[in-house]
Amino acid sequence: MDSAYLLNLAFNGAVIGLITALAALSITLVFGIARFPNAATGDVATAGAFAGLLGPVLGSGALPIILVGMATSAAVSLLFYVVLFRALAKRSPVASLIASIGMAFFLRAVLTYFIGHDQRVYPLPLVRAVPFGPLRVQAADIQVIVWAGAALAVTFALIHLTPIGKRMRAVADNPDLARSSGINANKVMVVMWVVAGLLAGLAGTLLGVKTVVSPEMGWDLLMPAFAATILGTIGNPLGAVLGGLLIGLAQELSTPLVGFTYKIGVGFLVLLLTLLIRPQGLFAKNSLVR
Amino acid sequence: MLSYLLAVTVIALIYSLMTLGLNLQYGFTGLINFGVVGFFAIGAYTSALLVVAGWPILLALPCAVAASALVSWPVALLSLRLRIEYFAIVMLGFAETIRLVVTSEGWLTGGVQGVTGIPSLAAALGLSMESTLLTALVALGAVIGVVWLSRRLVASPFGRIIRAIRDDEDAVQALGKAPGRFKVAVFVLGSASAGLAGALYAHYITYISPDQFMSLLTFYIWVAMILGGVGRVGGAVLGTAVLIGLMEGSRFLRDILPGVAEVEMASIRLGVIGLALMVLMRFRPEGLLGKGRGA
């Protein structure tokens, strides 16, 4: 175990962590505003990743793949809000949570029925890894860093610098007060579900760019993403990003210790420890509120 | 045909044990257990490995139940500390982690290959009886036992308290009853029932591997419980029978619809469970025959 190996693991962990962070950001928006943990986030990401396979029809490179994936996930997300979660908003969060598990299964069933269980790869040119000192950086890693960074910045700006973002934060803080102040909750919800879908779609396509596209990819992303959400405090976008990075690093750096299969378990372990030691997360205040 | 019906009945009875347990946990006490399949797996592996290692089955079955109960105890303590949505997610992760463990620890569990050559109940007991029939009778006995126990429990003062915990935990606390002890007791009981189901399943199928313990199975049981009615003891058995009837009936569908491969059928089952969860939550959260307050 030399330092170069560890450095490469850490870098890889940070890249995977950014993808986890995108999924966590999607979860944290829904959790903060619609008030339930959306278990379908992973499978919405998977749907986007599979839709991305159609991207090359529109043009070459990663851009069309990612855009098609994001658009598809956003459409799926909005559709399920309109037909399912809007009606469930009056009930306890548990009803929405159970329904979101149903949505996850349903999406995966549709995908596997029509496309099968095979792994696929995006038709992207193979580029030789660039050495940065001891680091070996793949083209896919650069894609992930640029796209994830941009998406995080845009999401952040949306929440903190726009009027609709202000309304979102108001609904997250106190839905009744927001409603009585004349905020149109439905409009806020529509924007929130679209953004949550876009983020999930980006997470799915970037995971496909970095690894492979498979029906289980999103479900396996779910536990680390939940862990990142809670670690970073629910409703805190910056927290979700830091949480995602921490989980990604923990997963990759633990590989030499626990082996490859337990990597997913590491996310679960972090989730458990966070809930037991500091259930309010690292940042303790729902910053969608601030 | 008759043997096929008997086989479906055995599976329905075995799954009923899980549904009965979940109904105690969620239907009567409001504990959201998204990790049923984890306790099912613990029971299955415990009994299978012990009997394959040469233990008598009459000792292995209680050990399987005890193993599930023991593991569920610290997990139940978690439920006292966490918000219900968090606990639900943790249970989901718990079941996935159990699957990781049985996949990775090949020295013990056979890893991806699983455990083969598990003796059937008849073989393990040295009886010359038809094995499926014997399993059916034992499973039926177990179901009747758990139903009787659940009914007694629900009708007792204990039952009044757990229903009160489900409906208004703060009030229970105000009356000077500590809800925690009751929650833990119910969670352990329900998990023990799932462990027994797992043990019977292992000796019925005679082969177990990690991919038989996917989270989908947990939500099979959730759908069965909601179909039968949340918080109705008899409903759990009825709901399971209806669901297994539908799901296994789909095998006949393949005779009518040739050209649907088993892989596609698996997707259809996954889709049906998903759709059922969404539709039930949207329109009948308390279940088709439910008395309890639905979600």
CSV table of C-alpha atoms in Angstrom, one decimal, chain A residues 31 35 37 39 80 83-84 87-88 91-95 97-99 101-103 105-106 108-109 112-113 117 219 222-223 226 230 234 261-262 264-265 268 271-272 275-277 279, chain B residues 26 32 34 78 81-86 88-90 92-94 96-97 100-101 103-105 215-216 219 222 226 263-264 267-268 270-271 273-275 277-278 281-283 285 295:
chain,number,residue,atom,x,y,z
A,31,PHE,CA,-37.0,15.6,2.0
A,35,ARG,CA,-40.9,15.9,3.8
A,37,PRO,CA,-37.2,10.2,2.0
A,39,ALA,CA,-36.6,5.9,-2.2
A,80,PHE,CA,-45.0,10.9,-10.6
A,83,VAL,CA,-50.2,11.4,-10.5
A,84,LEU,CA,-48.9,10.2,-7.1
A,87,ALA,CA,-52.3,13.4,-3.7
A,88,LEU,CA,-50.3,11.8,-0.9
A,91,ARG,CA,-51.2,11.9,4.4
A,92,SER,CA,-48.3,11.0,6.6
A,93,PRO,CA,-44.8,10.9,5.1
A,94,VAL,CA,-44.9,7.1,5.6
A,95,ALA,CA,-47.5,6.8,2.8
A,97,LEU,CA,-42.2,6.7,1.4
A,98,ILE,CA,-43.9,3.4,0.8
A,99,ALA,CA,-45.3,4.7,-2.5
A,101,ILE,CA,-40.5,2.3,-3.0
A,102,GLY,CA,-43.3,1.1,-5.3
A,103,MET,CA,-42.3,3.7,-7.8
A,105,PHE,CA,-39.7,-1.1,-8.3
A,106,PHE,CA,-42.1,-0.1,-11.1
A,108,ARG,CA,-36.9,-0.9,-12.7
A,109,ALA,CA,-39.5,-3.3,-13.9
A,112,THR,CA,-35.8,-4.5,-17.4
A,113,TYR,CA,-38.9,-5.7,-19.2
A,117,HIS,CA,-30.7,-7.1,-17.5
A,219,TRP,CA,-30.7,1.1,-6.2
A,222,LEU,CA,-29.5,4.9,-2.8
A,223,MET,CA,-28.0,3.9,0.5
A,226,PHE,CA,-29.3,8.6,2.0
A,230,ILE,CA,-28.5,12.7,6.6
A,234,ILE,CA,-31.6,17.3,5.6
A,261,THR,CA,-18.1,-6.3,-1.8
A,262,TYR,CA,-18.5,-4.4,1.5
A,264,ILE,CA,-21.9,-0.5,-0.2
A,265,GLY,CA,-22.0,-1.5,3.4
A,268,PHE,CA,-24.9,2.0,5.5
A,271,LEU,CA,-25.7,6.3,8.0
A,272,LEU,CA,-26.1,4.2,11.1
A,275,LEU,CA,-28.1,8.6,13.1
A,276,LEU,CA,-26.9,7.3,16.5
A,277,ILE,CA,-24.4,10.0,17.2
A,279,PRO,CA,-29.1,12.4,13.9
B,26,TYR,CA,-46.6,-2.3,11.7
B,32,ILE,CA,-42.0,0.4,9.9
B,34,PHE,CA,-38.5,-2.5,5.7
B,78,LEU,CA,-32.6,1.5,17.3
B,81,ARG,CA,-33.9,6.2,19.0
B,82,LEU,CA,-34.8,7.1,15.4
B,83,ARG,CA,-37.5,9.1,13.7
B,84,ILE,CA,-39.8,6.6,11.9
B,85,GLU,CA,-38.7,7.6,8.4
B,86,TYR,CA,-35.0,7.2,9.4
B,88,ALA,CA,-37.4,2.7,7.7
B,89,ILE,CA,-34.3,3.6,5.7
B,90,VAL,CA,-32.0,1.9,8.2
B,92,LEU,CA,-33.8,-1.2,4.2
B,93,GLY,CA,-30.0,-0.9,4.6
B,94,PHE,CA,-30.0,-3.6,7.2
B,96,GLU,CA,-29.2,-5.2,2.0
B,97,THR,CA,-26.3,-5.5,4.5
B,100,LEU,CA,-23.8,-8.5,1.5
B,101,VAL,CA,-22.6,-10.6,4.4
B,103,THR,CA,-22.5,-13.0,-0.3
B,104,SER,CA,-19.1,-12.1,1.0
B,105,GLU,CA,-18.5,-14.6,3.7
B,215,SER,CA,-35.6,-6.5,-0.8
B,216,LEU,CA,-38.4,-7.2,-3.3
B,219,PHE,CA,-42.3,-5.6,-0.2
B,222,TRP,CA,-45.9,-5.4,2.7
B,226,ILE,CA,-51.9,-4.2,3.1
B,263,VAL,CA,-36.9,-13.1,-17.2
B,264,GLU,CA,-39.8,-10.9,-18.5
B,267,SER,CA,-39.9,-8.0,-14.5
B,268,ILE,CA,-43.7,-8.2,-14.5
B,270,LEU,CA,-41.5,-6.6,-9.8
B,271,GLY,CA,-43.8,-4.1,-11.7
B,273,ILE,CA,-45.6,-5.2,-6.6
B,274,GLY,CA,-44.4,-1.6,-7.4
B,275,LEU,CA,-47.8,-0.7,-8.9
B,277,LEU,CA,-47.7,-0.3,-3.4
B,278,MET,CA,-48.4,3.0,-5.3
B,281,MET,CA,-51.0,4.0,-0.8
B,282,ARG,CA,-52.9,6.3,-3.1
B,283,PHE,CA,-56.4,4.8,-2.6
B,285,PRO,CA,-53.6,2.8,2.7
B,295,ALA,CA,-50.4,5.5,6.8
